[in-house]
Coordinates of C-alpha atoms in Angstrom, one line a residue:
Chain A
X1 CA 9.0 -16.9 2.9
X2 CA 12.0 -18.7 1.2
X3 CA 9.6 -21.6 0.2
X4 CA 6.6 -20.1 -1.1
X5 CA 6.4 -19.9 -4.7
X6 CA 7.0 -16.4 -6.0
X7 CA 5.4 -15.1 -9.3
X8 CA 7.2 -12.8 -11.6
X9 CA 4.9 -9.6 -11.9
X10 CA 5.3 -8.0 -15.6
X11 CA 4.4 -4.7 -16.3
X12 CA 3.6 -4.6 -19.9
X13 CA 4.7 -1.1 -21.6
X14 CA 4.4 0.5 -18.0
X15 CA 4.1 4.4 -18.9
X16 CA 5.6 6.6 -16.0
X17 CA 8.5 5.8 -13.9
X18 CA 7.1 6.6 -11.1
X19 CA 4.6 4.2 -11.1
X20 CA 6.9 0.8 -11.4
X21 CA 8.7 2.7 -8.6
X22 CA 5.4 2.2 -6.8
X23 CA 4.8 -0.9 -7.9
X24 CA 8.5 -2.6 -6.5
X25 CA 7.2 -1.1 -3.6
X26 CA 3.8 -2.8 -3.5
X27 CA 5.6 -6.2 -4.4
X28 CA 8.0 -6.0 -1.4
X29 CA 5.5 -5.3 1.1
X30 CA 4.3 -8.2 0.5
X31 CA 7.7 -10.2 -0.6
X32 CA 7.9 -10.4 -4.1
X33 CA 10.9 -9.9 -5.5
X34 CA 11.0 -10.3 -9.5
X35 CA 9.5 -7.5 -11.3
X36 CA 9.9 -7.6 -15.6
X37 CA 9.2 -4.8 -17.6
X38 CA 8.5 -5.3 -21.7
X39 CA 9.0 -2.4 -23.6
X40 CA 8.8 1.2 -20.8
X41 CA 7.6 3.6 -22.8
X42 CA 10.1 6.0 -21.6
X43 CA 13.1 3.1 -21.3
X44 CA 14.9 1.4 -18.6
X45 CA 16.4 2.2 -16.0
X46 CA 13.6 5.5 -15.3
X47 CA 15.4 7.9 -12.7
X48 CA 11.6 8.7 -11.6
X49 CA 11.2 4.8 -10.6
X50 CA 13.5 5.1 -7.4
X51 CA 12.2 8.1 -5.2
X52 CA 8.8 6.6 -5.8
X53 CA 9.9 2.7 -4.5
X54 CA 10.8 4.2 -1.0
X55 CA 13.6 1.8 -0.2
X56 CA 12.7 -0.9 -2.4
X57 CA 15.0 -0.5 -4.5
X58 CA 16.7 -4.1 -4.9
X59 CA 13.6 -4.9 -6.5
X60 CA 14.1 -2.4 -9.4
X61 CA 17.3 -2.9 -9.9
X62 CA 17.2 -6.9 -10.6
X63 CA 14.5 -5.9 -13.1
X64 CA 14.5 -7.1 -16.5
X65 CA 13.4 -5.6 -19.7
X66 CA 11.9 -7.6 -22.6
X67 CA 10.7 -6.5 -26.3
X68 CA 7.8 -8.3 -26.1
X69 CA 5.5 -9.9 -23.6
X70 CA 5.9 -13.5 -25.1
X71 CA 9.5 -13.1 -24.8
X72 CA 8.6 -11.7 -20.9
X73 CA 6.8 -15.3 -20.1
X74 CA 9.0 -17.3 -22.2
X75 CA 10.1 -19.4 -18.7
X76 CA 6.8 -19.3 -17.2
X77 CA 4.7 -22.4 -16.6
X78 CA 1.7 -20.6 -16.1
X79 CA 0.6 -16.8 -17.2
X80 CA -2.2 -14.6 -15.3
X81 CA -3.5 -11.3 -17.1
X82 CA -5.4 -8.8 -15.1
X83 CA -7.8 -6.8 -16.2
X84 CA -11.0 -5.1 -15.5
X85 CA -13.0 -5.3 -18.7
X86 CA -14.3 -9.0 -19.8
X87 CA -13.1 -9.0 -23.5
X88 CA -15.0 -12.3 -24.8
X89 CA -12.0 -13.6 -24.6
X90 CA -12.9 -17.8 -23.5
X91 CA -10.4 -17.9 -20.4
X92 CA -11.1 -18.6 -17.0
X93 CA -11.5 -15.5 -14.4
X94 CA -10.5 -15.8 -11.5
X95 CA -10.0 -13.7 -8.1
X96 CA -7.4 -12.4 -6.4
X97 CA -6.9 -14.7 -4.0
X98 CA -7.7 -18.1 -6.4
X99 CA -5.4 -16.9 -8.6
X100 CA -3.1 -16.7 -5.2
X101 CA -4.4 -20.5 -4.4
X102 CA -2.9 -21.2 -8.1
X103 CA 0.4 -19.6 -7.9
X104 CA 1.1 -21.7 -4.5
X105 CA -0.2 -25.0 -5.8
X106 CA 0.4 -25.1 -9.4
X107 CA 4.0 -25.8 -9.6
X108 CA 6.1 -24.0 -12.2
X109 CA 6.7 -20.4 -12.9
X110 CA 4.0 -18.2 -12.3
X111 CA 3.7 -14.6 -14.2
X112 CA 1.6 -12.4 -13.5
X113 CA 0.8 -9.3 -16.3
X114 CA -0.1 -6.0 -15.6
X115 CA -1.2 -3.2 -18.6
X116 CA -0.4 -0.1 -19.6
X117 CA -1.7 2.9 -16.8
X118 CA -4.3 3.9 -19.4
X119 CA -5.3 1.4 -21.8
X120 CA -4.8 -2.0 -20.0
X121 CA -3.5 -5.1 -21.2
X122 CA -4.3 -5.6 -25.5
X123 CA -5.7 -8.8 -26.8
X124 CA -2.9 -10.2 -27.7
X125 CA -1.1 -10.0 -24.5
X126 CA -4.1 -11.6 -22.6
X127 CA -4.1 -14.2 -25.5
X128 CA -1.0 -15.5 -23.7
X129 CA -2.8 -15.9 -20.6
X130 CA -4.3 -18.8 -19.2
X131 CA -6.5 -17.1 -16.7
X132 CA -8.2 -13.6 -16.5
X133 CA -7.6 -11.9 -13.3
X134 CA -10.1 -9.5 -12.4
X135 CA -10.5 -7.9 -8.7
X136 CA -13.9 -7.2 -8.3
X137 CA -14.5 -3.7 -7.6
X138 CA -18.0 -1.7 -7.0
X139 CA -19.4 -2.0 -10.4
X140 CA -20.3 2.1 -10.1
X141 CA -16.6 3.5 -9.4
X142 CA -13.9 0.9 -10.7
X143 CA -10.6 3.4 -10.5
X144 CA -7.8 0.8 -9.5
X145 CA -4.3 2.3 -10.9
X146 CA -1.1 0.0 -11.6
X147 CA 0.3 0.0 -7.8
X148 CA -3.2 -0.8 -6.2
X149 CA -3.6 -3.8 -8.5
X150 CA -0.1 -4.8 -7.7
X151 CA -0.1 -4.4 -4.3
X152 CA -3.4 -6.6 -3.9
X153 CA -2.3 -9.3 -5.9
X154 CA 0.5 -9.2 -4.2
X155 CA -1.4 -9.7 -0.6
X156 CA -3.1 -12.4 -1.7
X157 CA -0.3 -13.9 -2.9
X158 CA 1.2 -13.8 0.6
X159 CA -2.4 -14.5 2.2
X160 CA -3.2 -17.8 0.8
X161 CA 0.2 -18.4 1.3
X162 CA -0.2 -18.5 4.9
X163 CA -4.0 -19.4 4.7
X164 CA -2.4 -22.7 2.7
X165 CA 0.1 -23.4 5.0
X166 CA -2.3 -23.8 7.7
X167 CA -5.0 -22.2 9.3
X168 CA -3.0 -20.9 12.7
X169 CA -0.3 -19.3 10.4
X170 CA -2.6 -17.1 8.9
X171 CA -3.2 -15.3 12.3
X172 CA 0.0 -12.4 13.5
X173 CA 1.2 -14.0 16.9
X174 CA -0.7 -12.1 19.7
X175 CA 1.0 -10.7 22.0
X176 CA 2.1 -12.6 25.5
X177 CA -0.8 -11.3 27.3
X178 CA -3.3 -12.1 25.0
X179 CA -2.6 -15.7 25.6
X180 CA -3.4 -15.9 29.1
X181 CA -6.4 -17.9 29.3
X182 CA -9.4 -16.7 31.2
X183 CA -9.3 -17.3 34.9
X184 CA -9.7 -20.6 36.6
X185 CA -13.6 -20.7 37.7
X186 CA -12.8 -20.2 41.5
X187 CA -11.1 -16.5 40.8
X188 CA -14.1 -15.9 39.2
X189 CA -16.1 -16.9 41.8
X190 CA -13.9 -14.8 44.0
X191 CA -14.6 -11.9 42.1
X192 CA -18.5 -12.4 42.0
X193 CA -18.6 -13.1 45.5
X194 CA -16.5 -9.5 46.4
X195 CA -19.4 -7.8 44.2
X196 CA -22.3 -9.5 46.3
X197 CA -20.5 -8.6 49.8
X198 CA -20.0 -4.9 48.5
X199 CA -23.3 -4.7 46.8
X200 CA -25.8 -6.6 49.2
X201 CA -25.4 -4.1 52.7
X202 CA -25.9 -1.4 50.0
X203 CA -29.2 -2.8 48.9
X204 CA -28.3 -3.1 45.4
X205 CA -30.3 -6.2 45.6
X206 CA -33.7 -5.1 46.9
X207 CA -36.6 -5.3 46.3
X208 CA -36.6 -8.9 48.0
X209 CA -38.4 -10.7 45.1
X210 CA -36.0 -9.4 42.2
X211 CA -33.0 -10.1 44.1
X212 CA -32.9 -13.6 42.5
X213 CA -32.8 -12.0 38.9
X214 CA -30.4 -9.3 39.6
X215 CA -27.9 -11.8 41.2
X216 CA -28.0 -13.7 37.5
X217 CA -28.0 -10.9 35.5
X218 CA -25.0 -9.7 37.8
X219 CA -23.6 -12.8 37.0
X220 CA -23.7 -12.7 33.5
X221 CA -22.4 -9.2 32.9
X222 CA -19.6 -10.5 35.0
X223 CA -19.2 -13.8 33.3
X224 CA -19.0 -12.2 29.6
X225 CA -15.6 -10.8 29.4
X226 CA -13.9 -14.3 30.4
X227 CA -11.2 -11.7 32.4
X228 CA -7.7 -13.9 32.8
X229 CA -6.0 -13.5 36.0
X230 CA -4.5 -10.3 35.9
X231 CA -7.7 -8.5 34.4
X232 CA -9.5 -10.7 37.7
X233 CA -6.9 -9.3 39.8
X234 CA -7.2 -5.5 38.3
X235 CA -11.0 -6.2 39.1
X236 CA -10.5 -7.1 42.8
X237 CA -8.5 -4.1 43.2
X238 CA -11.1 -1.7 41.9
X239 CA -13.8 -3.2 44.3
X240 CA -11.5 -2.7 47.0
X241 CA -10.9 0.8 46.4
X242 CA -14.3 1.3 46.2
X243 CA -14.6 0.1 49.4
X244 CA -13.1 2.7 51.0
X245 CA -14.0 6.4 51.5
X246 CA -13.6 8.8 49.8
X247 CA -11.0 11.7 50.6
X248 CA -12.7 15.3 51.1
Chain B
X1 CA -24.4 -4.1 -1.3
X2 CA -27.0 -2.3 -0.1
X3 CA -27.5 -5.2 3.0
X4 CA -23.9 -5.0 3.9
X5 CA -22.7 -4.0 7.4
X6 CA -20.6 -0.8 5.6
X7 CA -17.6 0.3 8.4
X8 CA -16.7 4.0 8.9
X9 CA -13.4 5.2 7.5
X10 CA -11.7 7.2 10.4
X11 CA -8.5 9.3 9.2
X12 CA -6.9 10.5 12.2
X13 CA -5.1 13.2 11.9
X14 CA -4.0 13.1 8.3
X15 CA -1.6 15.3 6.7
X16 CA -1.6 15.7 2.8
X17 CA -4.9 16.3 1.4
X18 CA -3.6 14.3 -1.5
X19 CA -3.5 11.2 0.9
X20 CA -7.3 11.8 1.9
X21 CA -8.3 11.8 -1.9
X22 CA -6.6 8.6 -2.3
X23 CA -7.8 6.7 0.6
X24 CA -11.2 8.0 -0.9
X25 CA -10.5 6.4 -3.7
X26 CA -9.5 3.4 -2.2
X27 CA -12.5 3.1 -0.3
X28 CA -15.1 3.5 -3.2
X29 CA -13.7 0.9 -5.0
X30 CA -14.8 -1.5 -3.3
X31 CA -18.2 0.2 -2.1
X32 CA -17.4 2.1 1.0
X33 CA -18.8 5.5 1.4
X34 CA -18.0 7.3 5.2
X35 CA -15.1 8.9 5.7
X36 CA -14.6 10.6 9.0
X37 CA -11.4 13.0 9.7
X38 CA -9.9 13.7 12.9
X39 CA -8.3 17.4 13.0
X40 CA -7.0 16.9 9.3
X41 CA -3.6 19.0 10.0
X42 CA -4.6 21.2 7.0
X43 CA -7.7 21.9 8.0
X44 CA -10.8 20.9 5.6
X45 CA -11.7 20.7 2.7
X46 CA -8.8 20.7 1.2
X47 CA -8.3 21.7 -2.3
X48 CA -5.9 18.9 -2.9
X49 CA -8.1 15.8 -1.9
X50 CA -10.4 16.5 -4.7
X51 CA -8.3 15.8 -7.8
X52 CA -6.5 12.8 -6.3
X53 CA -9.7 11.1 -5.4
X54 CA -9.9 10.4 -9.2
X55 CA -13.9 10.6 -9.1
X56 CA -14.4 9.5 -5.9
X57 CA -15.9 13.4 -4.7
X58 CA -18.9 12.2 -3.6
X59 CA -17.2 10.5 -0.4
X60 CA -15.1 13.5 0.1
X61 CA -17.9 15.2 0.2
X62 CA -20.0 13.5 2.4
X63 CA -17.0 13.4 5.0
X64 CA -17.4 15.0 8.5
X65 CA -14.9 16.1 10.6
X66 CA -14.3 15.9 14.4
X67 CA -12.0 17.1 17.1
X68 CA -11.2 13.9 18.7
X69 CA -10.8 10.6 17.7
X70 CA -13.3 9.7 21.0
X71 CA -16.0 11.9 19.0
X72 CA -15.5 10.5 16.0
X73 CA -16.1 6.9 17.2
X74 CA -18.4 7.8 19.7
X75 CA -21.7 6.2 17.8
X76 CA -19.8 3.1 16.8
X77 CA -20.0 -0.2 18.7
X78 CA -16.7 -1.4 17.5
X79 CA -13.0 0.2 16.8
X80 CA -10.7 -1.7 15.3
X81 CA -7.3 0.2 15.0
X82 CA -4.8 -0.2 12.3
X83 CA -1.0 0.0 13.3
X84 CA 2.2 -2.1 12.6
X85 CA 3.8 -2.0 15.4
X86 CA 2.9 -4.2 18.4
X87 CA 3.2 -2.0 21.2
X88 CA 2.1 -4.1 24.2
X89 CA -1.1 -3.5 24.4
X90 CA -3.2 -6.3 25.6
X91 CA -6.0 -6.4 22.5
X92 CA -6.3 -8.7 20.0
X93 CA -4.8 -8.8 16.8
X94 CA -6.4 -9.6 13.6
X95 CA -5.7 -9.6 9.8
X96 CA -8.0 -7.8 7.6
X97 CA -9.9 -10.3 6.2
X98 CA -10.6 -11.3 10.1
X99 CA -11.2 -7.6 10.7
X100 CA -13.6 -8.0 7.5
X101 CA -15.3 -11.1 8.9
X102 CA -16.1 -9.2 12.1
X103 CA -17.7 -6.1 10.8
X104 CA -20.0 -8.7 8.5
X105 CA -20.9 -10.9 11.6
X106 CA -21.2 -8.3 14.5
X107 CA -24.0 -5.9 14.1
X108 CA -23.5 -2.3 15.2
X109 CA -21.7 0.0 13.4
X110 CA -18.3 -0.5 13.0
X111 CA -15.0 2.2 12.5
X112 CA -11.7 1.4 11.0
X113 CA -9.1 4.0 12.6
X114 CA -6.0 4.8 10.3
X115 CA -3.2 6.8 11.9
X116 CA -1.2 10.0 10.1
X117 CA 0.8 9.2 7.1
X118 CA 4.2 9.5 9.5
X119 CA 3.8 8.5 12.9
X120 CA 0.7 6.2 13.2
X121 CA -1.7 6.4 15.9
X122 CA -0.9 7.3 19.4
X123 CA -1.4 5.0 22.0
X124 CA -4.3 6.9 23.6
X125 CA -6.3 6.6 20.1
X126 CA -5.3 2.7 20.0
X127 CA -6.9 2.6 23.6
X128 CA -10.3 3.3 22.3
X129 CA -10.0 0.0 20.1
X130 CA -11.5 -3.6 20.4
X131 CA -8.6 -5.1 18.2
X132 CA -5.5 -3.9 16.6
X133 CA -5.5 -4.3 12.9
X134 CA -2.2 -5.4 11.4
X135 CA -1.6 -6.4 7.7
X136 CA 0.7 -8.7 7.7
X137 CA 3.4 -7.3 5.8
X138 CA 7.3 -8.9 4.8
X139 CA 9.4 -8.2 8.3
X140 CA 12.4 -7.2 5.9
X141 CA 10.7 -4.0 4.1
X142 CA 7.3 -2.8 5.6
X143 CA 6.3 0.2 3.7
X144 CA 2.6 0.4 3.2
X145 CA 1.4 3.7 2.7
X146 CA -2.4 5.1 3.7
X147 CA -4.2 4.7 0.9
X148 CA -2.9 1.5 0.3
X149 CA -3.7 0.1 4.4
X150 CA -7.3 1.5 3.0
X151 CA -8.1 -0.5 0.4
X152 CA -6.6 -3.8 1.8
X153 CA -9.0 -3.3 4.5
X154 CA -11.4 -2.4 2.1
X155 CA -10.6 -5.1 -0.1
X156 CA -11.3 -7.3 2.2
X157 CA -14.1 -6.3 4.0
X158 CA -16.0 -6.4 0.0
X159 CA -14.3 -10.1 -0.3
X160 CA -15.3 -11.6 3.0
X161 CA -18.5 -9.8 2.4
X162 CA -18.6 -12.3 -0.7
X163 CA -17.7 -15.2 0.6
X164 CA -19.8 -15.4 4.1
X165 CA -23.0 -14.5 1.8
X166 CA -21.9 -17.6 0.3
X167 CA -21.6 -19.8 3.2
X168 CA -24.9 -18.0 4.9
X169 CA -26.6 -20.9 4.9
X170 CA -23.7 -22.1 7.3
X171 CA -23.6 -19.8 10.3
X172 CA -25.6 -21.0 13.4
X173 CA -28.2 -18.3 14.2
X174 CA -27.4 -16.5 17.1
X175 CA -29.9 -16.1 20.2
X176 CA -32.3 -13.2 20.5
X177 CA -29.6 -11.7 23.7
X178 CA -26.5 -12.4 21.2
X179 CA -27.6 -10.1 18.8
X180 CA -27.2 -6.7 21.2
X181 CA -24.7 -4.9 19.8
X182 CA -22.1 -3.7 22.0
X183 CA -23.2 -0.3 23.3
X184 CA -21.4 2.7 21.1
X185 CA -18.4 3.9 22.4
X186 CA -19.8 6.5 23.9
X187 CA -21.6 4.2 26.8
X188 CA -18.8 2.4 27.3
X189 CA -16.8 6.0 28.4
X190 CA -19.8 7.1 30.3
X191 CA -18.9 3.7 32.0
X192 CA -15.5 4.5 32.3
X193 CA -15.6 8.0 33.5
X194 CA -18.0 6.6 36.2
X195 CA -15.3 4.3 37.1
X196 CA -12.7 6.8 37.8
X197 CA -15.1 9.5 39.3
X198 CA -15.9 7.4 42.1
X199 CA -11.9 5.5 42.4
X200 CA -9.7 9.0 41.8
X201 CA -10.7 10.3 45.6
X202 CA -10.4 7.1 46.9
X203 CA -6.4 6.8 45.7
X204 CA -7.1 4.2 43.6
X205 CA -4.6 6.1 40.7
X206 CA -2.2 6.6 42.9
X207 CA 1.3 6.6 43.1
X208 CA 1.2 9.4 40.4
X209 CA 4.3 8.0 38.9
X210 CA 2.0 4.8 37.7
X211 CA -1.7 6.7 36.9
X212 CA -1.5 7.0 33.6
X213 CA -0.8 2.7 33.0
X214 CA -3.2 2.1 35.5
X215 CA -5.9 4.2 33.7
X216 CA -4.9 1.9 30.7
X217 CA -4.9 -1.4 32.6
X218 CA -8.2 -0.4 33.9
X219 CA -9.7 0.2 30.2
X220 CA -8.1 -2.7 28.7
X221 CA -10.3 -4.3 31.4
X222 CA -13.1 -2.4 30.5
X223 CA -12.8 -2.1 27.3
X224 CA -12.3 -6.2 26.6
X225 CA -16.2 -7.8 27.1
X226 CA -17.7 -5.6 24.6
X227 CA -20.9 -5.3 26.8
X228 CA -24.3 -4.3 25.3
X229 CA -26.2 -1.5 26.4
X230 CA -28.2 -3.1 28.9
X231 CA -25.1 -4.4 30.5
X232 CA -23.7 -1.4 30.5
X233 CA -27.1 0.0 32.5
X234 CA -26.3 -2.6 35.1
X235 CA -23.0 -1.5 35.8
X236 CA -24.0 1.9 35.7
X237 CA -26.3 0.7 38.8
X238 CA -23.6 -1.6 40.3
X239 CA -21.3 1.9 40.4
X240 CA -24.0 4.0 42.2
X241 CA -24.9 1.4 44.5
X242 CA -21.4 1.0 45.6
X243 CA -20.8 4.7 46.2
X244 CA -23.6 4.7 48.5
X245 CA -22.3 4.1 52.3
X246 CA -23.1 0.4 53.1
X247 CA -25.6 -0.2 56.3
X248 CA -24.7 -1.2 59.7

């Protein structure tokens, strides 16, 4: 992740410790690294913050604490304020995940500002902004506290990321087995055939005139899956167990 | 949202009621209203879920409870279980907002399994699963709790919810035989079970030492083509046709 352009996520007059403990941890899932704090209501450093950042605690402890949030964006090229309510403010809103497309493509500094638990970010704080960032939540039960934001923005920070850096890199590798490509045609064919020579002195294709349909209809159940080698092979073994008879 | 494919919320064996009102939370947030619990270790309800769910009662209230994991699913065409770790089992792996895309594009219902707070789920609940469902989180520090797995998932089922009503106008319609859902989960172990009735007295399972990965092999196999209910009718009819004794 060393290249990808990190934003600085500022908690503006966070209220409990325990709650920039959670959101360290939200950032690190997701590798951020730079968390700024302007004016904790109950100070800095909060000895509630650690339990509640469950082992990221490298992230609280290279945070900084400004007196005000101009002072917290003072380096920053670009400043995102999230919040839920529209205020009539004239900014831009923008997603999650655009405002993730921004922080990737826009060069500069990046900040990203988070209110207060109770009363969100004030006017003047989003007056620094230069976009609104709003997640859009069910429009019946909006209840999003500080780490979920966090931890979302976060994601799609690492998301488009990935997303940005091209479409294959956006996918976790699959495992080895996974990649094994679905059998060659003729193990197929193999397999199909082992059905029929099983199936046919059973009468499974009787009556006469269906036997036509059932054969295709065989065939297609059987041609679905696209089964690689080893799933073929499991297959083959199956039908010749089946074969036999059974114990008792 | 009322047209939206909505995926079932499956807690398996959670711990803290506290951690079941949050992922409630979480989930009605961003619109999603069915929360199933397997064996909830504290039983239910539990008179902690309700004040962390912040509002969110109604989905508490509406959620059912099952013995299994197998029950729980056992109406639902897909599974998709969430875990971290890779643990070699030959499924695909996708990302939530891939996960998200799926549950929008495949109709039948769909359930999200999430394991308990400590240990994740077991292998045999992962079994039961289509795909494994990994966030991709930093290699260095992955710490995502369950409410917070829930409502990335959710998150992104809402968002690509969004965006692929936006580019409707894109998708390819499907033909009439695409659009069976796979059967529910519950034909597919009638399937199974059929399976090993008729292989267990014929030795397929056998050396004892090796049954229990060759019952997984065999629904990996299985499990992988994602066959519709009158697939799974034919195969029912392959099965008693082959247990018959052949002519001749």
């Amino acid at each position: 992740m060393a290249d990808l352009n990190k934003p600085v996520i500022v908690l503006v007059r966070p209220q409990l410790g325990e709650n920039i403990g959670k959101a360290a941890r939200a950032m690190l899932n997701f590798g951020l690294t730079e968390m700024r704090l302007v004016s904790p209501r109950d100070g800095w450093p909060n000895p509630s913050a650690g339990p509640a950042a469950a082992g990221a605690d490298s992230v609280l402890a290279d945070a900084k604490v400004y007196a005000t949030t101009a002072d917290a964006v003072a380096d920053c090229a670009y400043v995102h304020a999230t919040t839920v309510r529209k205020r009539g403010v004239t900014k831009p809103v923008v997603t999650p995940d655009e405002a993730g497309r921004q922080v990737h493509s826009l060069p500069g500094r990046h900040a990203i500002l988070f209110g207060p638990e109770r009363s969100g970010l004030e006017t003047e704080d989003v007056a620094l902004a230069r976009n609104i960032l709003t997640v859009p939540i069910n429009p019946e039960f909006g209840s999003l506290n500080l780490a979920q934001a966090v931890i979302l923005v976060a994601y799609e920070w690492s998301r488009m990321g990935r997303e940005m850096a091209g479409a294959g890199a956006a996918l976790v590798q699959p495992t080895v087995e996974e990649i094994l490509p679905p059998a060659p045609q003729e193990e197929l064919e193999g397999l199909i055939a082992h059905f029929i020579k099983l199936l046919e002195p059973r009468d499974y294709f009787l009556p006469e005139g269906r036997a036509e349909a059932t054969h295709r209809t065989l065939r297609g159940v059987l041609t679905k899956p696209g089964w690689n080698h080893l799933e073929v092979r499991t297959l083959r073994g199956v039908l010749t167990a089946l074969a036999r008879n059974p114990r008792r």
